[in-house]
PDB file of C-alpha atoms in Angstrom:
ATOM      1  CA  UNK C   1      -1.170   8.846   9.527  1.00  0.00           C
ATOM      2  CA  UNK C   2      -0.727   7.269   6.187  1.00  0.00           C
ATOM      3  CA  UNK C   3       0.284   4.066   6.004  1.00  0.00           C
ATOM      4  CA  UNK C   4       1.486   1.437   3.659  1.00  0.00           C
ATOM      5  CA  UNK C   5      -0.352  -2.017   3.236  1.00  0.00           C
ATOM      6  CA  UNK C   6       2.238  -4.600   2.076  1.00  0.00           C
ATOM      7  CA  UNK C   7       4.760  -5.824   4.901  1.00  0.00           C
ATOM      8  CA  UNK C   8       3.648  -2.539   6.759  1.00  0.00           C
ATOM      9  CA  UNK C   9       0.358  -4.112   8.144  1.00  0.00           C
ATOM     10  CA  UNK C  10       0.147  -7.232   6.295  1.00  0.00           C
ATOM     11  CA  UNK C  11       1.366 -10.157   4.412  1.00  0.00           C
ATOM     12  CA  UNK C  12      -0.459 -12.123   2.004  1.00  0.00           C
ATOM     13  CA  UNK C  13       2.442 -14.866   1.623  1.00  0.00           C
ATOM     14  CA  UNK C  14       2.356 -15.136  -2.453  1.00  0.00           C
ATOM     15  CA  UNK C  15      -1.164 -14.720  -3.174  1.00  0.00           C
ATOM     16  CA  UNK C  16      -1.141 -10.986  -4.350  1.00  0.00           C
ATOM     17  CA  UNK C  17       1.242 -12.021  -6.738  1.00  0.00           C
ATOM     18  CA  UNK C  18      -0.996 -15.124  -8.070  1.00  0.00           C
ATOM     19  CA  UNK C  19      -3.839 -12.940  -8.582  1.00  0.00           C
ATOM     20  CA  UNK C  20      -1.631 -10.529 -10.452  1.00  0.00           C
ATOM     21  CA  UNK C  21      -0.139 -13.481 -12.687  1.00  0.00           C
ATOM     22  CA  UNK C  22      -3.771 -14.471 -13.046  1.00  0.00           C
ATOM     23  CA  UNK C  23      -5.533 -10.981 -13.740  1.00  0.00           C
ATOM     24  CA  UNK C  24      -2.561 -10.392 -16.465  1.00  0.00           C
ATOM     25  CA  UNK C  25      -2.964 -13.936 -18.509  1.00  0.00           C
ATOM     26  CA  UNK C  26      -7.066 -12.619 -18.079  1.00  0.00           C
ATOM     27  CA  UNK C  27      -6.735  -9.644 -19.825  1.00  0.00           C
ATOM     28  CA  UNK C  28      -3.398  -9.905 -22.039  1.00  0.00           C
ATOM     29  CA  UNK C  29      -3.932 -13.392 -23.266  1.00  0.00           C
ATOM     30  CA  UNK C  30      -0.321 -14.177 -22.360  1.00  0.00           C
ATOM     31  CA  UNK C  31       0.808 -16.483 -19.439  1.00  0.00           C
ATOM     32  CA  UNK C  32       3.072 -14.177 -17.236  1.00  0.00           C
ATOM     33  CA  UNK C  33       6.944 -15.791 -16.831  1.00  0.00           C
ATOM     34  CA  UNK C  34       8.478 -12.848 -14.945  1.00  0.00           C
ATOM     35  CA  UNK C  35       6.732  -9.701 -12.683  1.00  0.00           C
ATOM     36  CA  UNK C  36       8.319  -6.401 -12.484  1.00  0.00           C
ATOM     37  CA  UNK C  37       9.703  -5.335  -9.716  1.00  0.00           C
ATOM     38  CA  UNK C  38       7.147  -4.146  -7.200  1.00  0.00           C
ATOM     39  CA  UNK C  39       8.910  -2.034  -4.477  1.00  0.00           C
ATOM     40  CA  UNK C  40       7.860   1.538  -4.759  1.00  0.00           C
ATOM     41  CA  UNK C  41       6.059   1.200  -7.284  1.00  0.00           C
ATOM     42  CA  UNK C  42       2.233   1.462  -8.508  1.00  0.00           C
ATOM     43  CA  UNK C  43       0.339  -1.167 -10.022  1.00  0.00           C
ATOM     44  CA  UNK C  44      -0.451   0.722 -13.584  1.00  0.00           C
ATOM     45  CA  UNK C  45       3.622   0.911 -13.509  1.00  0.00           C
ATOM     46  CA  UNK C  46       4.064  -2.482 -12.323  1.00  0.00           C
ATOM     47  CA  UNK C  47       1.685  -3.355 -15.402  1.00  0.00           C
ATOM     48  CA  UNK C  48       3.036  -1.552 -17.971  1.00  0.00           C
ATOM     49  CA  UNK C  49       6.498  -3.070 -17.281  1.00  0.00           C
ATOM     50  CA  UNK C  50       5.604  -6.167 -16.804  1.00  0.00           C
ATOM     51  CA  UNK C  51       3.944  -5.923 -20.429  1.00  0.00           C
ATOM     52  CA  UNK C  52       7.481  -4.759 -21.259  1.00  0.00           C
ATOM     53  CA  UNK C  53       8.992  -7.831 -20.149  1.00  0.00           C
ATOM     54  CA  UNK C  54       6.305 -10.183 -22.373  1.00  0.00           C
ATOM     55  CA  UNK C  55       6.723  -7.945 -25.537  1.00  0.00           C
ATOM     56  CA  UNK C  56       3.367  -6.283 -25.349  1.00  0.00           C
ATOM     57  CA  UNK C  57       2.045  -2.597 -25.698  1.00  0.00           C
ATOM     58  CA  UNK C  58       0.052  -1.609 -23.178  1.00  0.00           C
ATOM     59  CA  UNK C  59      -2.026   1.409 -22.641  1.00  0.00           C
ATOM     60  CA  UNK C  60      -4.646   2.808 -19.802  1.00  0.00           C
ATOM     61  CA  UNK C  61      -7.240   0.514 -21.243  1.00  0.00           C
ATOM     62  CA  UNK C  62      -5.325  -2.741 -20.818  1.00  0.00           C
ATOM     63  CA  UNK C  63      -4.220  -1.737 -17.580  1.00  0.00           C
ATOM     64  CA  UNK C  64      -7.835  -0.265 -16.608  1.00  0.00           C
ATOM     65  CA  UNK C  65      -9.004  -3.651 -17.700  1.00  0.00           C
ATOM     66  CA  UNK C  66      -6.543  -5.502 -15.660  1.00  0.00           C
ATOM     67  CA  UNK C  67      -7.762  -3.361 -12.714  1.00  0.00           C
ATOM     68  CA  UNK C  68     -11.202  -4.486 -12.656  1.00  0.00           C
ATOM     69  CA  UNK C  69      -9.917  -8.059 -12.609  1.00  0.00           C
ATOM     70  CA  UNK C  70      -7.527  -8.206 -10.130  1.00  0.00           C
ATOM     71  CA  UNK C  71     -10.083  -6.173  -8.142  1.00  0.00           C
ATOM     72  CA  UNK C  72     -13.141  -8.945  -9.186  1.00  0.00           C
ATOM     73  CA  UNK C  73      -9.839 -11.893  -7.995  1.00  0.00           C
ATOM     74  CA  UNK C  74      -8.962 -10.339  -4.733  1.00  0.00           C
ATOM     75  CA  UNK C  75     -12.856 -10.109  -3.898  1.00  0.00           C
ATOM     76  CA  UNK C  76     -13.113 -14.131  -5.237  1.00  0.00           C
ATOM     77  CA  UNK C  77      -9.926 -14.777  -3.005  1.00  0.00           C
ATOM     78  CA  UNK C  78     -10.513 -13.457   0.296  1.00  0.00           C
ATOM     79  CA  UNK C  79     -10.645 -16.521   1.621  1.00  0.00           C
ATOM     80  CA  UNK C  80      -6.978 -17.430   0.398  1.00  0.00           C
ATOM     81  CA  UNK C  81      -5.927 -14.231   1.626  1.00  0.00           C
ATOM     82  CA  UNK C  82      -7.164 -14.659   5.223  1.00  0.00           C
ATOM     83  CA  UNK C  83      -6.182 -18.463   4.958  1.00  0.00           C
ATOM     84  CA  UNK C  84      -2.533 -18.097   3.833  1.00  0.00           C
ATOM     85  CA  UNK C  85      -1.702 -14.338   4.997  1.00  0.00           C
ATOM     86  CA  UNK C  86      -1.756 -12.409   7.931  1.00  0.00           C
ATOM     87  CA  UNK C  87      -2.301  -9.311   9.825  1.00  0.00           C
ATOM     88  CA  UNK C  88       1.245  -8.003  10.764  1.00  0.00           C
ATOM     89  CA  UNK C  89       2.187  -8.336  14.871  1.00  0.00           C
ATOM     90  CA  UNK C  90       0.962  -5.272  16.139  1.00  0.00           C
ATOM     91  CA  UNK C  91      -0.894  -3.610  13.719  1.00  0.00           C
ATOM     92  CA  UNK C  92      -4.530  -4.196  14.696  1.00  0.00           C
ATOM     93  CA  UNK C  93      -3.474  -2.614  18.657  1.00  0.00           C
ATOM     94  CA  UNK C  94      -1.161   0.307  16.423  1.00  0.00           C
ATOM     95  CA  UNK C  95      -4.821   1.210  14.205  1.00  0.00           C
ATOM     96  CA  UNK C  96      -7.199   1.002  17.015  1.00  0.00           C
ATOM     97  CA  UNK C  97      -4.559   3.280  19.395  1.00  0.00           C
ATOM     98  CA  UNK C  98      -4.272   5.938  16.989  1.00  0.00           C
ATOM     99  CA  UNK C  99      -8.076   6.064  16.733  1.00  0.00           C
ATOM    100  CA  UNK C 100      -8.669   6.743  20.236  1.00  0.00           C
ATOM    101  CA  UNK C 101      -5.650   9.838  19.850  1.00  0.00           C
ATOM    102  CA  UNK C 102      -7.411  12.664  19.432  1.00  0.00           C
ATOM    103  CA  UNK C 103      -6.735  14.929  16.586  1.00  0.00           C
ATOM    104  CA  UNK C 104      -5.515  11.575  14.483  1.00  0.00           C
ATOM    105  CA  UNK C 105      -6.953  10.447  10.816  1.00  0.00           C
ATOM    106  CA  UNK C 106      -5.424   7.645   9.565  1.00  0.00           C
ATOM    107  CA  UNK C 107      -5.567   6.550   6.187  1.00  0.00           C
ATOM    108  CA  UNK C 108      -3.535   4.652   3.425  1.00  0.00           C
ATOM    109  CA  UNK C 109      -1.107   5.635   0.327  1.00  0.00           C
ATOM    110  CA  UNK C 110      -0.436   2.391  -1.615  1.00  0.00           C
ATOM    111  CA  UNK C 111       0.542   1.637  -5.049  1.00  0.00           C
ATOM    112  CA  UNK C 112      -2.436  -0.685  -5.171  1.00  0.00           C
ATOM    113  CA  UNK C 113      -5.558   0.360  -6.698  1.00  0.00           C
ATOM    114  CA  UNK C 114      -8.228   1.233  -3.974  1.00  0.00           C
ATOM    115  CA  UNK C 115     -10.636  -1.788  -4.503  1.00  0.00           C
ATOM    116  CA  UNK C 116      -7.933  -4.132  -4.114  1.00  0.00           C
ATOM    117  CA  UNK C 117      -6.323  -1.979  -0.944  1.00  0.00           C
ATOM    118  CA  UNK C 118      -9.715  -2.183   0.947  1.00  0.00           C
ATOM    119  CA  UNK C 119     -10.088  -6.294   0.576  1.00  0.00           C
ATOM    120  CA  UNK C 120      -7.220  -6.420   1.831  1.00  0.00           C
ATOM    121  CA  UNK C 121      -7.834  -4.751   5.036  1.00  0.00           C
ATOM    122  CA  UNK C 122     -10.957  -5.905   4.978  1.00  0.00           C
ATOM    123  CA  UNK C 123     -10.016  -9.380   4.965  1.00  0.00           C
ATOM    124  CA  UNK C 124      -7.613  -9.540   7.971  1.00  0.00           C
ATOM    125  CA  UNK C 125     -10.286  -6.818  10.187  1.00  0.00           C
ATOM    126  CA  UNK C 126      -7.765  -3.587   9.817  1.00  0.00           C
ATOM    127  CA  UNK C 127     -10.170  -1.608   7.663  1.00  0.00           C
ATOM    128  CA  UNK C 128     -12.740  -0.207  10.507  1.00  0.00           C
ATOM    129  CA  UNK C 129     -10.425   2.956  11.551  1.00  0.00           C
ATOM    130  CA  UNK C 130      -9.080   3.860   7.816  1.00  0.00           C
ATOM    131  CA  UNK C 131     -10.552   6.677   6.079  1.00  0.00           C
ATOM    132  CA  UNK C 132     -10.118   5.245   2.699  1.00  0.00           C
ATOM    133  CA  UNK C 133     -11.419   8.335   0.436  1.00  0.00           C
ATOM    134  CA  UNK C 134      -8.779  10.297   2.208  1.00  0.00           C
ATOM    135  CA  UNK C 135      -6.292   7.529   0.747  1.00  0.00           C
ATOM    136  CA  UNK C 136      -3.967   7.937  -2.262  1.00  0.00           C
ATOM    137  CA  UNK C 137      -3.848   4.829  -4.789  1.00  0.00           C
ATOM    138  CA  UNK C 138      -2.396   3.490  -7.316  1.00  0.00           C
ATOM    139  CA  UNK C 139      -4.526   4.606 -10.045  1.00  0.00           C
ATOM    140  CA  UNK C 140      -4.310   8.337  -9.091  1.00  0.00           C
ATOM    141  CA  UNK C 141      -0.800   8.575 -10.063  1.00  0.00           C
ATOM    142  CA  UNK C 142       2.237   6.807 -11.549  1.00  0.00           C
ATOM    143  CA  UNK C 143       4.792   8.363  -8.934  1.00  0.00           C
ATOM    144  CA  UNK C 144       4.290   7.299  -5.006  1.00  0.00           C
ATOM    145  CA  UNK C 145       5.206  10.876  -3.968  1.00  0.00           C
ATOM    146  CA  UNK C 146       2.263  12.664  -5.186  1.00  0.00           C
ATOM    147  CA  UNK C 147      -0.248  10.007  -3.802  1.00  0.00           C
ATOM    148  CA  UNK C 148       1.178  10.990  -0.744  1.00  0.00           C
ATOM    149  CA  UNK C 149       0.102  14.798  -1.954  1.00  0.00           C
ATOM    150  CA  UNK C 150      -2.866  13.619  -3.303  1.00  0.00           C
ATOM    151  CA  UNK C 151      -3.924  12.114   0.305  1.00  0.00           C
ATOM    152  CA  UNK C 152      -3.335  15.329   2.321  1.00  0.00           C
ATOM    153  CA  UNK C 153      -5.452  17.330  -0.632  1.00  0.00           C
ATOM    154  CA  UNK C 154      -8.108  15.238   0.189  1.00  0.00           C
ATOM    155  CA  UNK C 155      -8.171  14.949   4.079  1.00  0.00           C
ATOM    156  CA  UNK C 156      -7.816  18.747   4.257  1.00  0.00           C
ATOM    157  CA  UNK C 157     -10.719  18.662   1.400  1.00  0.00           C
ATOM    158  CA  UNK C 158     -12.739  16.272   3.647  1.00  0.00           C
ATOM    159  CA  UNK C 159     -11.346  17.533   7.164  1.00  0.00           C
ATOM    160  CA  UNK C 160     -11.231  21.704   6.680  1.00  0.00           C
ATOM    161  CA  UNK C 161      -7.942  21.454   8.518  1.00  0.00           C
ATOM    162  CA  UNK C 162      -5.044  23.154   7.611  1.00  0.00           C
ATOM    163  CA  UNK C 163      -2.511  20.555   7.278  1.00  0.00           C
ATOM    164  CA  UNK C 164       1.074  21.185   6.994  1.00  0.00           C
ATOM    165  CA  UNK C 165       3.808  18.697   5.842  1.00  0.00           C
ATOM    166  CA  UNK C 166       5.173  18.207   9.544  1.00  0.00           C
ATOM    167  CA  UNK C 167       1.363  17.153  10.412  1.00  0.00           C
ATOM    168  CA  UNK C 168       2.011  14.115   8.247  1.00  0.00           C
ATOM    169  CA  UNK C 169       3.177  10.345   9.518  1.00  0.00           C
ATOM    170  CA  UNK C 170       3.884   7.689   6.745  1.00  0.00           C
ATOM    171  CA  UNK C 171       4.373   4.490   7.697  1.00  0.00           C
ATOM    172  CA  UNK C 172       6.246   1.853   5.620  1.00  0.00           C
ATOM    173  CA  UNK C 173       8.650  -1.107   5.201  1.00  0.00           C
ATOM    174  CA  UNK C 174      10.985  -0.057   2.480  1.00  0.00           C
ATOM    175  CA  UNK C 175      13.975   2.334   1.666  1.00  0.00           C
ATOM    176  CA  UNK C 176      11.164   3.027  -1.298  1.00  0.00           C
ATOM    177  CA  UNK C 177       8.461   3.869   0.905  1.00  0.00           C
ATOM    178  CA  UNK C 178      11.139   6.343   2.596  1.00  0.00           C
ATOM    179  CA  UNK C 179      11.876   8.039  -0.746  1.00  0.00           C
ATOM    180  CA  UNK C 180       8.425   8.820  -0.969  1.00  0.00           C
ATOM    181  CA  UNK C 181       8.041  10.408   2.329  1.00  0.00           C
ATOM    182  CA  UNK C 182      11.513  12.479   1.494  1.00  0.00           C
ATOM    183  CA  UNK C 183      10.180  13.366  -1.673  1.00  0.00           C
ATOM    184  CA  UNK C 184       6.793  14.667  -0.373  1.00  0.00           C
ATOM    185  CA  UNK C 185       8.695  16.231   2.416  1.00  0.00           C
ATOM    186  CA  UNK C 186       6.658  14.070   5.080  1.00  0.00           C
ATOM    187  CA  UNK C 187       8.433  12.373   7.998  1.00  0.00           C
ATOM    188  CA  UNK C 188       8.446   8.401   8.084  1.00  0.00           C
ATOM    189  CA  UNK C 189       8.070   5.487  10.344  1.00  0.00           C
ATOM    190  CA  UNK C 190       9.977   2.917   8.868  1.00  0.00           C
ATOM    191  CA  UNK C 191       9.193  -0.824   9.830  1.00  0.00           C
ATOM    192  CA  UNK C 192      11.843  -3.882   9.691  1.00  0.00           C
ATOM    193  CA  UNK C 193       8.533  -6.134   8.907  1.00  0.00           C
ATOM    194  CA  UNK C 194       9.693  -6.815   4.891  1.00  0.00           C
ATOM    195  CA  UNK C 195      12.780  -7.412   3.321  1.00  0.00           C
ATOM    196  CA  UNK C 196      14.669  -4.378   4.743  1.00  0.00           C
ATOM    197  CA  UNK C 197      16.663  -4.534   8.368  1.00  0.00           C
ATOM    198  CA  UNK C 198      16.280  -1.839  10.520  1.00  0.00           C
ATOM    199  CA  UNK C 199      19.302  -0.654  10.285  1.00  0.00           C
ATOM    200  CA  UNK C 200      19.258  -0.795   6.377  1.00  0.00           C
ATOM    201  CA  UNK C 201      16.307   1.108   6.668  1.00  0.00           C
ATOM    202  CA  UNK C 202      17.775   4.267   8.929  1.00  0.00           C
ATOM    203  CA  UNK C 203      20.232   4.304   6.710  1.00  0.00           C
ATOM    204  CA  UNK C 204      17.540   4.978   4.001  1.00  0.00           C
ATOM    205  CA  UNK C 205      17.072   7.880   5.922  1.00  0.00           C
ATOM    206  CA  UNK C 206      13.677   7.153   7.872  1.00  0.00           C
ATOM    207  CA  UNK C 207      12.849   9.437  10.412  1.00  0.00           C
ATOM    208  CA  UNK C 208      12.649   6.535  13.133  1.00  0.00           C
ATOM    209  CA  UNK C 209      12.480   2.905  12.555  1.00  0.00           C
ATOM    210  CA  UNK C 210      10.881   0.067  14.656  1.00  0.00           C
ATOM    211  CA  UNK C 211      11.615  -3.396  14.547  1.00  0.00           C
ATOM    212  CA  UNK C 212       7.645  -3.993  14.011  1.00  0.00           C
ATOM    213  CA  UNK C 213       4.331  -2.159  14.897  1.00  0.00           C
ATOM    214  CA  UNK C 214       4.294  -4.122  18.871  1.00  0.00           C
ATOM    215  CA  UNK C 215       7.459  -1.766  19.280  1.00  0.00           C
ATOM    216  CA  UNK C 216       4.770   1.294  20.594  1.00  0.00           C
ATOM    217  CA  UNK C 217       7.402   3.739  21.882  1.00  0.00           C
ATOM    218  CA  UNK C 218       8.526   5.657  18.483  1.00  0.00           C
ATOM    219  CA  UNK C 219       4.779   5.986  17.228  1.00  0.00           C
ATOM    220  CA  UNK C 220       4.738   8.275  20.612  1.00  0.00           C
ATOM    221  CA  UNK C 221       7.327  10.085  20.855  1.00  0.00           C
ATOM    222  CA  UNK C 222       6.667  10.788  16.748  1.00  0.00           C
ATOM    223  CA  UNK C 223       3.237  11.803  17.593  1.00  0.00           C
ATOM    224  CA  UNK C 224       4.510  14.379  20.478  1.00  0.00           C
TER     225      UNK C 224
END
């Protein structure tokens, strides 16, 4: 199982993007006016084009810079986080089910950097049945799809098992999240927790969809 953070398991209603706005005035010098678009993509992406927008060259300094900020923020903010944002209906009883399934590692692909991916779980009590070094991350790779390759490498590195594509779950809330999985060649759970409908999102071409993670029937019948 690989799942997405963001609107997949939870919400952190506008402070990720004040602690990006901060972290980026903190390392460029430059007050941010507009953020790139963020669905599907990866924070050193997400960086680089928000640079764009500002006028300013960026390179894998800057951004590695910026990294270790919005890392040190997110740490310095937890208490926002858990204040203002929430765990997602659903997805503490989804984790803590899967980790009682036998055969079952769950872990995360996210286009945030991992530091930054584990407060956030960590914050809102969803982090206890994630393998994060099995996880793919934002700073392992510009393009979503081969975090999701990158994640397999390393549970079968970790695990010794011999994991085939069809072995795979991920588990997201966009039609981005469901090019990924079609790109990797991994089935997806798509949830109707973000912007997207459910409908919107099957015809994204998710391999089920659930109106949110209480909705315990497709995770089944998936798993079987």
């Amino acid at each position: 199982m690989l799942w997405d953070i963001d609107h997949t398991l939870i919400a952190t209603r506008g402070v990720g993007r004040e602690i990006f706005g901060d972290a980026f005035e903190q390392v460029t010098g430059t007050p941010i006016r507009e953020q790139a678009t963020v669905d599907g993509m990866t924070e050193p992406v997400m960086f680089r084009r928000t640079t764009e927008l500002h006028g300013i060259t960026s390179d894998r300094t800057m951004f590695e810079a910026f990294a270790r900020r919005s890392a040190e923020l997110h740490r310095q903010r937890a208490h926002d986080l858990r204040e203002r944002g929430h765990a997602l209906p659903g997805a503490a009883a989804a984790l803590a089910t899967l980790a009682d399934t036998n055969g079952i590692v769950q872990s995360v692909v996210t286009g945030s950097i991992r530091p930054v991916a584990e407060v956030k779980l960590q914050v809102f009590g969803l982090d206890t049945h994630i393998r994060f070094p099995y996880g793919g991350y934002g700073e392992d790779h510009d393009d979503r799809a081969e975090l999701v390759r990158t994640a397999i490498d390393r549970t079968r590195a970790a695990t010794g098992a011999d994991i085939v594509l069809t072995d795979v779950l991920l588990v997201g809330d966009t039609p981005a999240d469901i090019a990924v999985g079609r790109a990797a060649g991994v089935p997806v759970l798509a949830v109707a927790t973000g912007r997207t409908s459910a409908a919107e999102l099957a015809d994204a071409g998710a391999t089920a969809t659930i109106r949110d993670l209480q909705d315990a029937a497709p995770f089944h019948d998936l798993l079987r």
